[in-house]
Short mmCIF file of C-alpha atoms in Angstrom, two decimals:
data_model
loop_
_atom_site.label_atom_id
_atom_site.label_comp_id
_atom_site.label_asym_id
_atom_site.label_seq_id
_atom_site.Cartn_x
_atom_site.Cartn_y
_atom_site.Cartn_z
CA UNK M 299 0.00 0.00 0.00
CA UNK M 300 0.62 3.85 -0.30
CA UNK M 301 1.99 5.89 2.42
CA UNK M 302 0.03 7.02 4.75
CA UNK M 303 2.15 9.21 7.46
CA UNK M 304 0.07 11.40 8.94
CA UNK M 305 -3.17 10.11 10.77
CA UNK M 306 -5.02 10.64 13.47
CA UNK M 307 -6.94 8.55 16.11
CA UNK M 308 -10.04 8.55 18.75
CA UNK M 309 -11.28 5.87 20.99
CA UNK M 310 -8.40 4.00 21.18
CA UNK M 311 -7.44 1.13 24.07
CA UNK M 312 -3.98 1.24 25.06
CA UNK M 313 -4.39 -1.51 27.61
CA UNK M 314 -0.28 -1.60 27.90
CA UNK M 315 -0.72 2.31 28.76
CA UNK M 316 -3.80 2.56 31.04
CA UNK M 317 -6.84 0.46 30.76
CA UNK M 318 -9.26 3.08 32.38
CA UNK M 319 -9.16 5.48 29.48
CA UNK M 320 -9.23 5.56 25.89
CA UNK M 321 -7.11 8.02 23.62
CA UNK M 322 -6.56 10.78 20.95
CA UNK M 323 -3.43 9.51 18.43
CA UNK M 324 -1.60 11.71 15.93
CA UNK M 325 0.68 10.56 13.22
CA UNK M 326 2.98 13.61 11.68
CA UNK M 327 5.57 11.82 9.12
CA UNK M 328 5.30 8.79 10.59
CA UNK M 329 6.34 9.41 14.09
CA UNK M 330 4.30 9.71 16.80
CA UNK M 331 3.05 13.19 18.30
CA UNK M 332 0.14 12.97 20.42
CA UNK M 333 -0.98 10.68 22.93
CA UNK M 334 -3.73 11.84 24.95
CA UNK M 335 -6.91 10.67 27.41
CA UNK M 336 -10.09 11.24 26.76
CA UNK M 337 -12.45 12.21 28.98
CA UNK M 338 -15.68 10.34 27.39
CA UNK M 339 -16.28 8.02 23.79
CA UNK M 340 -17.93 10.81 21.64
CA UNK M 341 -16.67 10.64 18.22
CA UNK M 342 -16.46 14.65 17.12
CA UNK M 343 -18.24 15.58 13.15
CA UNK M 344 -16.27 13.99 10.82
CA UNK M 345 -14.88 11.19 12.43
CA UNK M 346 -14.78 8.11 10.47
CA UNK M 347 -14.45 4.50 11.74
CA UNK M 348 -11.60 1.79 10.53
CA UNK M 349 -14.07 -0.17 9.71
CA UNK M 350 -15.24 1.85 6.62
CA UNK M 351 -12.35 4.23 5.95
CA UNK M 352 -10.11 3.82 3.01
CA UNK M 353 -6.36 4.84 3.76
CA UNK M 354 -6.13 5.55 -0.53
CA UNK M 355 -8.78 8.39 0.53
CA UNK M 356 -6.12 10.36 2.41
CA UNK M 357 -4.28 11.61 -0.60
CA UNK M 358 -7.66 12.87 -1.95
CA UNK M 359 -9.36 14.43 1.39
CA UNK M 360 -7.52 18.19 2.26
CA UNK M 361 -9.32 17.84 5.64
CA UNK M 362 -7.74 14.63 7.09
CA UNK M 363 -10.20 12.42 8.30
CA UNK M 364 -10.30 11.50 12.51
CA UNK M 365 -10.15 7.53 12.30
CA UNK M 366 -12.29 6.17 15.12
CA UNK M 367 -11.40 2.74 16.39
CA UNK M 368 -14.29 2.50 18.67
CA UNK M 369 -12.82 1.24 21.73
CA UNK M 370 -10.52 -1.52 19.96
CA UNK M 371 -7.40 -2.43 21.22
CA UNK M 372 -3.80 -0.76 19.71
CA UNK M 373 -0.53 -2.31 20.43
CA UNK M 374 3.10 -1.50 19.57
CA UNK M 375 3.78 -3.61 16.56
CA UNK M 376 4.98 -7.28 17.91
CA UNK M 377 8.84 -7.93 17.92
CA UNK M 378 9.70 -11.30 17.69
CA UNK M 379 13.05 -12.50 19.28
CA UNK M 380 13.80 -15.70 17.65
CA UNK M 381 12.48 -17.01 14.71
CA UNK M 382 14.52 -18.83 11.64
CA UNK M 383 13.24 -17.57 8.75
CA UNK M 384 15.73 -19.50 6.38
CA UNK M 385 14.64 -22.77 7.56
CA UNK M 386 10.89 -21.50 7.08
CA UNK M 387 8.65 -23.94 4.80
CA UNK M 388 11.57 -26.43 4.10
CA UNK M 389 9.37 -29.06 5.44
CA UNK M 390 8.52 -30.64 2.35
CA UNK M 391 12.59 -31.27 1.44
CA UNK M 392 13.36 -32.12 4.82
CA UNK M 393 11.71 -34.50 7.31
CA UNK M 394 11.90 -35.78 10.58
CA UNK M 395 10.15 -38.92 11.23
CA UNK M 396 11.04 -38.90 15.05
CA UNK M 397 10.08 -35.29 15.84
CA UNK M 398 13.68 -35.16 17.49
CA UNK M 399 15.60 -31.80 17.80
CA UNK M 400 18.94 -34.64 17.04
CA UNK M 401 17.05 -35.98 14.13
CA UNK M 402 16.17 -32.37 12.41
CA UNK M 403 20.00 -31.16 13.27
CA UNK M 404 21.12 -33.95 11.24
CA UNK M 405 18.41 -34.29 8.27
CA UNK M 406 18.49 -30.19 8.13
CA UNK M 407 22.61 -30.37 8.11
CA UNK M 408 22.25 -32.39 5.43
CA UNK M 409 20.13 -31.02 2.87
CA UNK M 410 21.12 -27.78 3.44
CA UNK M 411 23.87 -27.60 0.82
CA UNK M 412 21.08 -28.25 -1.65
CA UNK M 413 19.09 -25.21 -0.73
CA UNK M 414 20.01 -22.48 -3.62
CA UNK M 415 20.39 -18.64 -2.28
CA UNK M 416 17.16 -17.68 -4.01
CA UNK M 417 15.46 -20.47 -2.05
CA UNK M 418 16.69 -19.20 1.14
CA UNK M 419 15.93 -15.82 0.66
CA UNK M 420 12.42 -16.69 -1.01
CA UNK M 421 11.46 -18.61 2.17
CA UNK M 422 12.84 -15.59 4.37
CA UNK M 423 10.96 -13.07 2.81
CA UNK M 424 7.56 -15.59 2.77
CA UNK M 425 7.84 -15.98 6.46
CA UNK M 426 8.56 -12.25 6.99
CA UNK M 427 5.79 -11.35 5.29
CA UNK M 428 3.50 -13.70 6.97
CA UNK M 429 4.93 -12.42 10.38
CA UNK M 430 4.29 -8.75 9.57
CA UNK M 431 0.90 -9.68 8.47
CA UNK M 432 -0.20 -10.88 12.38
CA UNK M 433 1.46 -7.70 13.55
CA UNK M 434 4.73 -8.01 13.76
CA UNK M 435 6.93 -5.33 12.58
CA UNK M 436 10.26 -6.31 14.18
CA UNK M 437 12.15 -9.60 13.80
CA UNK M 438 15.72 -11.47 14.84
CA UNK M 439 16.11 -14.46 13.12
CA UNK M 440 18.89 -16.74 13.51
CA UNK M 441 21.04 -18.23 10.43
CA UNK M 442 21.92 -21.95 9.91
CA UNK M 443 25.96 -21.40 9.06
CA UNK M 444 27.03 -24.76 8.17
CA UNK M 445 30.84 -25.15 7.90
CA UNK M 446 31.08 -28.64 8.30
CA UNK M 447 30.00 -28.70 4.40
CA UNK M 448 32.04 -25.74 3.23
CA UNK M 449 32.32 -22.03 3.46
CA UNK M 450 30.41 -21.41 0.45
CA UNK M 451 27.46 -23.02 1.85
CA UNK M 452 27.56 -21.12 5.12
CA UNK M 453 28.60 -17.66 2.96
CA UNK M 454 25.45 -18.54 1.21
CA UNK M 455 23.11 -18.08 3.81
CA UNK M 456 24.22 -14.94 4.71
CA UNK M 457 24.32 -13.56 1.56
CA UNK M 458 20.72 -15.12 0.95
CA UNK M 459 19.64 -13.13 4.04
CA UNK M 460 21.21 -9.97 3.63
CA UNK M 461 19.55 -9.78 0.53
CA UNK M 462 16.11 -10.30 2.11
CA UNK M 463 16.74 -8.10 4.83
CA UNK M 464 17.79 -4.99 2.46
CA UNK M 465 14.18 -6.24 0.05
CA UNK M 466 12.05 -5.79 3.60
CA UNK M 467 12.93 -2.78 5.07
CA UNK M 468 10.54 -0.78 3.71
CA UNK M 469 8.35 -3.10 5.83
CA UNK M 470 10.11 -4.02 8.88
CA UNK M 471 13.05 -4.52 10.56
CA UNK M 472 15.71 -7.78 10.27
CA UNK M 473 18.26 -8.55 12.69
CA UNK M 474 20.71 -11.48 11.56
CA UNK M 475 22.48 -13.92 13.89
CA UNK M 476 24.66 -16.43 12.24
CA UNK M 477 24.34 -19.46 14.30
CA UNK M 478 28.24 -20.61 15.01
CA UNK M 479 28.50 -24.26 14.50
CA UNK M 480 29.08 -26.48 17.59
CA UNK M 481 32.42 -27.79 18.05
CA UNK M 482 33.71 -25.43 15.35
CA UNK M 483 37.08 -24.75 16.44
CA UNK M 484 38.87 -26.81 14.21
CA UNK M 485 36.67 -25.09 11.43
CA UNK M 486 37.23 -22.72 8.86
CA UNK M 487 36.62 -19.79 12.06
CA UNK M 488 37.78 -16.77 9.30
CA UNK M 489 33.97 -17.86 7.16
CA UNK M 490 32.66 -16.60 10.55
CA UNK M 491 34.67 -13.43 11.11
CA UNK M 492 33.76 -12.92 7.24
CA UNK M 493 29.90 -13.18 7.84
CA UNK M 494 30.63 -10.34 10.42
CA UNK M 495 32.70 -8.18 8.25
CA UNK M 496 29.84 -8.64 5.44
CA UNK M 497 27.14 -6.76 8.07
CA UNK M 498 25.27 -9.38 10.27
CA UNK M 499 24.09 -7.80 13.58
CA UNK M 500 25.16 -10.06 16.24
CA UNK M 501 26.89 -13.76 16.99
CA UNK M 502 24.83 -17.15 17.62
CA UNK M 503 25.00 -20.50 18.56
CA UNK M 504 24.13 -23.76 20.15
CA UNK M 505 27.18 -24.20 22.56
CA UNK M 506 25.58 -26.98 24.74
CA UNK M 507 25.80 -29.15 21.58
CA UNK M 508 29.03 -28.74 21.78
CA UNK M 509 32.10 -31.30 22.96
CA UNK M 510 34.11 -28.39 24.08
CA UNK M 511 31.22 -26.10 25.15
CA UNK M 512 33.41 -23.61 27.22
CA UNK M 513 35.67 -22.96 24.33
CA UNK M 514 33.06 -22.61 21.97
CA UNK M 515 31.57 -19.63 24.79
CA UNK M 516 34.88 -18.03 25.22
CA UNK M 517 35.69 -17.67 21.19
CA UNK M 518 32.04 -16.24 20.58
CA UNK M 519 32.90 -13.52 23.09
CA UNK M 520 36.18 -12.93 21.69
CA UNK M 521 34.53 -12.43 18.29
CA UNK M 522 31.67 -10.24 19.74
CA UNK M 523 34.06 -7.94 21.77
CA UNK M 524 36.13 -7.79 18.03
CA UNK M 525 33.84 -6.73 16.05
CA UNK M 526 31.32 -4.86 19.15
CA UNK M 527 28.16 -7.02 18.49
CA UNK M 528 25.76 -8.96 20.96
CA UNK M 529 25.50 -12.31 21.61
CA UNK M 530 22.28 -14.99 21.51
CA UNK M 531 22.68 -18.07 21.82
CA UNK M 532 20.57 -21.06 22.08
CA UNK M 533 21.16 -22.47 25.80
CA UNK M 534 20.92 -25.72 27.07
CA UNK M 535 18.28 -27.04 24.67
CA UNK M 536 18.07 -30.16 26.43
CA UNK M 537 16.03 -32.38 29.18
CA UNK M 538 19.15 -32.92 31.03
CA UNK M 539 19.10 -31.00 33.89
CA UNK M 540 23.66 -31.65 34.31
CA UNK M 541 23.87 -29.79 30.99
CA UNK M 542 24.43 -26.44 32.46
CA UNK M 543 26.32 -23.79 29.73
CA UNK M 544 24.35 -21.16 31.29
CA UNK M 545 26.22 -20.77 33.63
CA UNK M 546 29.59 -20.33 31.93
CA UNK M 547 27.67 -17.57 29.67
CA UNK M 548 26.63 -15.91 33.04
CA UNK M 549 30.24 -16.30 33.93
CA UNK M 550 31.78 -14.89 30.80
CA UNK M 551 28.70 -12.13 30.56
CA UNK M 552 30.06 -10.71 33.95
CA UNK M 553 33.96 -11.24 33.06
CA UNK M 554 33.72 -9.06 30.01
CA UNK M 555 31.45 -6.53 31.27
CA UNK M 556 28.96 -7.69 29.03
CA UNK M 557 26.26 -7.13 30.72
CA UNK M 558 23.08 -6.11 28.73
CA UNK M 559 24.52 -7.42 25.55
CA UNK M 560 23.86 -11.07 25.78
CA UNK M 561 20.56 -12.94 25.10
CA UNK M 562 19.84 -17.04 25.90
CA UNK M 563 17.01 -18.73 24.34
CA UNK M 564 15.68 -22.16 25.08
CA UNK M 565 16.88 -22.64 28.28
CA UNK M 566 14.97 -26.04 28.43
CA UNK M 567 17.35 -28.07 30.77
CA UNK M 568 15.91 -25.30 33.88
CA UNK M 569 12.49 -27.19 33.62
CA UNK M 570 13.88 -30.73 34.46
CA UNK M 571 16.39 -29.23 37.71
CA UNK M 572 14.99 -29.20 41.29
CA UNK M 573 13.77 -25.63 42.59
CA UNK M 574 16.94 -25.15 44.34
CA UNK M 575 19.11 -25.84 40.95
CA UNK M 576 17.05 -23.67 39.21
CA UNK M 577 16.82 -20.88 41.36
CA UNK M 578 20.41 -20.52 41.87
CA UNK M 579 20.94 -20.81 37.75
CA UNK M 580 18.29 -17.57 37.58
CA UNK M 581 19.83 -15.84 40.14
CA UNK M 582 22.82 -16.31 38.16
CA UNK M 583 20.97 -15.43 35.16
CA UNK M 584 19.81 -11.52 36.74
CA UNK M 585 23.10 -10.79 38.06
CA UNK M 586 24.87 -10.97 34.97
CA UNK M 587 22.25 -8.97 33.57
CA UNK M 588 21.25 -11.67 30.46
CA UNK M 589 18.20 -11.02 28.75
CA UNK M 590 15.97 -14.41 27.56
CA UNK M 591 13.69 -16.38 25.34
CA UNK M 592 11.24 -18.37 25.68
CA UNK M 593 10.70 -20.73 22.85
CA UNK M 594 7.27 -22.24 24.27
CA UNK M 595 5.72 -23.89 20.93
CA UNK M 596 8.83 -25.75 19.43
CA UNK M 597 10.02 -27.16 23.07
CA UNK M 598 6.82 -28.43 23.61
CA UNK M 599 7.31 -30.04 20.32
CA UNK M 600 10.66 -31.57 20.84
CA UNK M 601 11.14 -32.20 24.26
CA UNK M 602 10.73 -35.00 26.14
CA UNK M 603 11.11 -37.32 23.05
CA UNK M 604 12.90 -39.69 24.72
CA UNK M 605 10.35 -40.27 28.10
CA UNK M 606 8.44 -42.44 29.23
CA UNK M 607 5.08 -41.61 31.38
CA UNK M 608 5.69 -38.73 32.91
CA UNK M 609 6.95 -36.88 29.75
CA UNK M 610 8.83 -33.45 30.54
CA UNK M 611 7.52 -30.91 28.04
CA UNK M 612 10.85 -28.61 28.32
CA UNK M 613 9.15 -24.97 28.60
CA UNK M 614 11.50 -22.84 30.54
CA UNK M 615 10.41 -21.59 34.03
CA UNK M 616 8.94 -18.65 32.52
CA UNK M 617 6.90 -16.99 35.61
CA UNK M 618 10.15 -17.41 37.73
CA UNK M 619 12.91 -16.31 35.08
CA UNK M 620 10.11 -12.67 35.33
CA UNK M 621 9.82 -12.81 38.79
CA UNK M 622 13.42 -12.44 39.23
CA UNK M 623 13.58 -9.40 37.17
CA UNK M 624 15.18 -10.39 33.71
CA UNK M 625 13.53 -10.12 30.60
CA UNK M 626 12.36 -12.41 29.18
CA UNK M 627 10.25 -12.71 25.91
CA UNK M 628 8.37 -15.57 23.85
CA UNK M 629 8.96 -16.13 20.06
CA UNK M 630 7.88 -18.21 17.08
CA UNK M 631 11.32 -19.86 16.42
CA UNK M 632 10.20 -22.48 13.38
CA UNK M 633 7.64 -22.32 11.38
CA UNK M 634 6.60 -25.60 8.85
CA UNK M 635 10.37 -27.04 9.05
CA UNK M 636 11.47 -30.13 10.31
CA UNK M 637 12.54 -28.81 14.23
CA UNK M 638 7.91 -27.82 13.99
CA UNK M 639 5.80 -29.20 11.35
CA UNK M 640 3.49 -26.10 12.77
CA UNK M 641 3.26 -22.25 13.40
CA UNK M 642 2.50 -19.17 11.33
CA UNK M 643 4.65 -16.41 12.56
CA UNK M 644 1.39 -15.10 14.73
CA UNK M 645 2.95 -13.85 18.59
CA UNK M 646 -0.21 -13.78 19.66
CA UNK M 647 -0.72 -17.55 18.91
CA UNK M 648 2.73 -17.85 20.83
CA UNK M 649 1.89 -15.92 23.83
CA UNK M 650 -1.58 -17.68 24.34
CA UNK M 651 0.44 -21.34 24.17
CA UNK M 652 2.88 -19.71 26.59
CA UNK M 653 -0.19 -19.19 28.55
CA UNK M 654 -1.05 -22.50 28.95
CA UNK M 655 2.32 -23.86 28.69
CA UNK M 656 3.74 -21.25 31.60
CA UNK M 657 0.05 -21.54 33.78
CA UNK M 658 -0.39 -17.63 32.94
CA UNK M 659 -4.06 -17.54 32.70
CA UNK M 660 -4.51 -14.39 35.81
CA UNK M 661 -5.20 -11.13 34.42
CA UNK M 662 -2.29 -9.57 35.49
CA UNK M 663 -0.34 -12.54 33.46
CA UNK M 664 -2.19 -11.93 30.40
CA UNK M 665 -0.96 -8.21 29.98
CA UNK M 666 2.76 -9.49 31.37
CA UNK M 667 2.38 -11.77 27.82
CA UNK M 668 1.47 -8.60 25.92
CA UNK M 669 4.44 -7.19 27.33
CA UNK M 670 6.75 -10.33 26.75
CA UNK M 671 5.74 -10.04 22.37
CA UNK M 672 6.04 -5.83 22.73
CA UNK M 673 8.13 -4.13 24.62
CA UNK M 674 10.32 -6.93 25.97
CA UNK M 675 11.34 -8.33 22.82
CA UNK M 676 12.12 -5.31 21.89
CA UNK M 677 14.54 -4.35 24.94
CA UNK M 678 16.02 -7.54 24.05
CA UNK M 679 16.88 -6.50 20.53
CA UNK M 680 17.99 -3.23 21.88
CA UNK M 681 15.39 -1.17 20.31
CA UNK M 682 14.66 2.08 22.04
CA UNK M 683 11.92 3.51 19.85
CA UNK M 684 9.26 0.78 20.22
CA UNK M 685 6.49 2.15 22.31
CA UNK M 686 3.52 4.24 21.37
CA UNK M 687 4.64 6.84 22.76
CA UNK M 688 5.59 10.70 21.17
CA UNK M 689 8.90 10.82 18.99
CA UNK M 690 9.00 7.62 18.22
CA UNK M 691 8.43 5.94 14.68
CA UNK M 692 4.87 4.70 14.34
CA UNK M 693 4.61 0.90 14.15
CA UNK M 694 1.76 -0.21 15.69
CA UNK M 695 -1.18 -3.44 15.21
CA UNK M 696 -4.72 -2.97 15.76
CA UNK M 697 -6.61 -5.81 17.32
CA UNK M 698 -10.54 -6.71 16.87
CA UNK M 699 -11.13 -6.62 20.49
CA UNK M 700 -11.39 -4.49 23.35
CA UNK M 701 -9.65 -6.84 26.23
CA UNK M 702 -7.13 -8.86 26.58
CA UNK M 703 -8.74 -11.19 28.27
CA UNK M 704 -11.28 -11.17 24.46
CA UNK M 705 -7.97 -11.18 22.02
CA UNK M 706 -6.48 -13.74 23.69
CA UNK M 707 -10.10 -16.17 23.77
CA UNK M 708 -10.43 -14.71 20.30
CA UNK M 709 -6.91 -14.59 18.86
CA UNK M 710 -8.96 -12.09 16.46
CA UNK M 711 -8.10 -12.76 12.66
CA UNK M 712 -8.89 -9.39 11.92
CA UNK M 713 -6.15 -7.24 12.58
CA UNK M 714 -4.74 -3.72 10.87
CA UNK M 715 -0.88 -3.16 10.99
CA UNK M 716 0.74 -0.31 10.14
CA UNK M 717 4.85 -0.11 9.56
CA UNK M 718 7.37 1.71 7.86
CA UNK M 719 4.55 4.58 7.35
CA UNK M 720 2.57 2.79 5.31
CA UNK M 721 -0.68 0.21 6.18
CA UNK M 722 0.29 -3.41 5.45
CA UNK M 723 -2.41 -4.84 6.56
CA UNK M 724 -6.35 -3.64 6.50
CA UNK M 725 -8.96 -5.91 7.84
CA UNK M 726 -11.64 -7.41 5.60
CA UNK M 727 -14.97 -5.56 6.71
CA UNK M 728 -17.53 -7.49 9.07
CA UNK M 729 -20.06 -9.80 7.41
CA UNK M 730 -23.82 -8.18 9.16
CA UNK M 731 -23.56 -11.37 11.42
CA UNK M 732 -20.79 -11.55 12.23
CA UNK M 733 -20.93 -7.85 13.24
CA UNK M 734 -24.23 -8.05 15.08
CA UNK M 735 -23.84 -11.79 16.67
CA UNK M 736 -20.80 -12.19 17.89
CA UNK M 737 -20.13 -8.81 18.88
CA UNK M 738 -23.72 -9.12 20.98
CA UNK M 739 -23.04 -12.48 22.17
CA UNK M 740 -19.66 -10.79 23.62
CA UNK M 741 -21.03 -8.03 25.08
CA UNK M 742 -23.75 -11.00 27.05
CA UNK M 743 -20.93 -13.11 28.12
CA UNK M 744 -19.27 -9.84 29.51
CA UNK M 745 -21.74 -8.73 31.31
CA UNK M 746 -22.94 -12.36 32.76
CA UNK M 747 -19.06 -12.34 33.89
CA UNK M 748 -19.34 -9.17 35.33
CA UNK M 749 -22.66 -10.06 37.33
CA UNK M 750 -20.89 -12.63 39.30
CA UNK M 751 -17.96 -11.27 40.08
CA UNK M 752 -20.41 -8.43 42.22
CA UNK M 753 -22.65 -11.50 43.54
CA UNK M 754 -19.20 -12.80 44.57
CA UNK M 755 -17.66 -10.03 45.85
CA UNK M 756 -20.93 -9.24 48.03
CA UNK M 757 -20.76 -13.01 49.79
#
């Protein structure tokens, strides 16, 4: 679509800002300028609702239209942490007839020296796409870098996704993470100094795959603190509660003052360790000031492959990692590959399986998961200019609900995103049913819900 960078808003729910009011938005160039409370709903003359107005109208109106949302919900546009976009869709070449994270390593390590550039880049740019279309705006994918076939295939990759990163930034943002291979230091190590020289943002891997996982820490700092990047790696992927890398990252994260800079995803192995294990890991975890990732859909998927009755399920301790004050958000990671036959790229999908995966079903841990797919994420990614909130760029996903207690029983379909100044997304309009029905059979359930909680509260 066109752009569209100057806009303004009425009866909006910022339920991430204050719940109690709704607001007055302005757009000038694409940034932010106004946020306001209202005092009242009223829409003033002129006002026209997102459900009828057309953004190509803008460019033909001198008298910019006031868009009225009527009361539904606006969110910063989603940030996802950790997703691998260049493994997206590769499903149908690669399988995995276990459902084993060892078994899609190998079969993916395998067939990726088949995978042409253009493929990559056509599957990055697919998943993007599909992403942005849910809402999200801001992404860091991680990059399969496979040396153990040849630098040319691991160059690839990165070429592939540089390429698809400079072809979507009109429409949203791309951080790439080259995932170092495990064990790699008999490897051709320049290929990765060369990825980093060729413009990545930051340095990945799986250490705890490693046979020399301290070594494998140690050099990715050494290359960070070279070339000034962060660090994410996938930690302790595992349902072995001995396997323990995290805390030689915590180590290292404090030793090279670090701190801040450093992001671990997975962390799987803290769900199988007693209370006091754990709790001394996390600990751990907040004083070296690491940031997390919680990877809810996929471990669900590929944990506890090899139990019997009772099966471990491998979600981190997401409620505790919080608790303890280090931030910690949920992401996609895989979408139709062989490491998740499943997923779209939707965070709100994510945060409601977090929801049940994490026992976050209070209201005050439904807007902590709004948090942990907005503004979270995006501390993690070191963004500064994420909120809704005046001077910064407007990105920003508008939800068909007015709760979140409704958008996450709803996981609404219809959704309008805006990004890069422009809308990518408009919502189809409301059949008359579904307009009328569902929005009345809502409001009842609402209202029943709201009945008993008084009855209750009176005894």
């Amino acid at each position: 679509m066109a752009s569209v960078t100057n806009l303004d808003f009425i009866n909006v729910r910022l339920p991430m800002e204050d719940e109690g009011h709704l607001f007055r938005l302005s757009i000038r160039d694409g940034v932010w300028t106004q946020i306001l409370k209202q005092e009242g709903d009223a829409a003033p003359p002129g006002a026209v609702s997102l459900e009828t107005w057309n953004p190509t109208q803008a460019f033909l109106d001198p008298n910019r239209p006031i868009i009225d949302l009527e009361g539904k919900i606006m969110l910063p546009g989603f940030v996802d942490a950790h997703m691998h976009l260049d493994k997206a869709f590769s499903l149908t070449s690669v399988e995995n007839r276990s459902g084993t994270l060892e078994e899609a390593v190998q079969n993916y390590s395998q067939a990726s020296p088949s995978f042409s550039k253009q493929e990559i880049k056509s599957r990055m740019i697919r998943a993007a796409m599909q992403a942005l279309s849910f809402g999200t705006t801001r992404i860091r994918t991680h990059l399969d870098f496979n040396l153990r076939v040849s630098r040319e295939v691991a160059l690839r990759t990165i070429e592939a996704a540089l390429e698809a990163k400079e072809a979507l930034a009109p429409y949203l943002t791309l951080q790439l993470f080259p995932m170092c291979p495990y064990n790699f230091m008999s490897m051709d190590v320049d290929a990765i100094e060369e990825a980093l020289r060729m413009g990545v943002d930051g340095i990945g891997g799986a250490p705890h795959l490693s046979m020399t996982p301290k070594e494998d820490i140690d050099y990715v700092f050494k290359l960070a603190e070279k070339y000034d990047v962060p660090i994410d790696l996938h930690c302790d992927e595992t349902d072995n509660p001995a396997i323990r890398t995290i805390e030689h990252i915590a180590y290292r994260t404090k030793a090279e003052g670090y701190e801040g800079r450093v992001t671990v995803d997975h962390l799987c192995a803290l769900a199988s360790m007693t209370d006091q294990d754990a709790h001394s890991i996390i600990a751990q975890m907040a004083d070296a000031g690491l940031k997390a990732v919680s990877l809810p859909a996929v471990n669900l998927y590929l944990q506890g492959r090899h139990d019997s009755f009772p099966i471990r399920r491998g979600v981190t301790r997401l409620k505790e990692i919080w608790e303890a004050g280090i931030p910690i958000a949920v992401a996609s990671d895989n979408i139709h590959d062989p490491f998740h036959p499943f997923g779209r790229g939707d965070l709100l999908q994510i945060a409601l399986i977090s929801s049940y995966a994490a026992h976050m079903g209070r209201p005050d841990d439904l807007r902590t998961l709004l948090r942990m797919m907005t503004d979270v994420p995006a501390k993690v990614l070191g963004l500064t200019d994420d909120a809704i909130k005046a001077g910064n760029e407007a990105n920003f996903v508008v939800i068909d609900g007015s709760t979140p207690e409704e958008i996450f029983t709803m996981l609404p379909e219809r959704r309008w995103v805006y990004s890069g100044g422009r809308w990518v997304r408009m919502a189809a309009a409301k059949t008359k049913w579904q307009d009328n029905t569902l929005a009345r059979y809502w409001d009842e359930a609402s209202r029943e819900v709201s009945f008993h909680k008084h009855e209750f509260a009176k005894g």
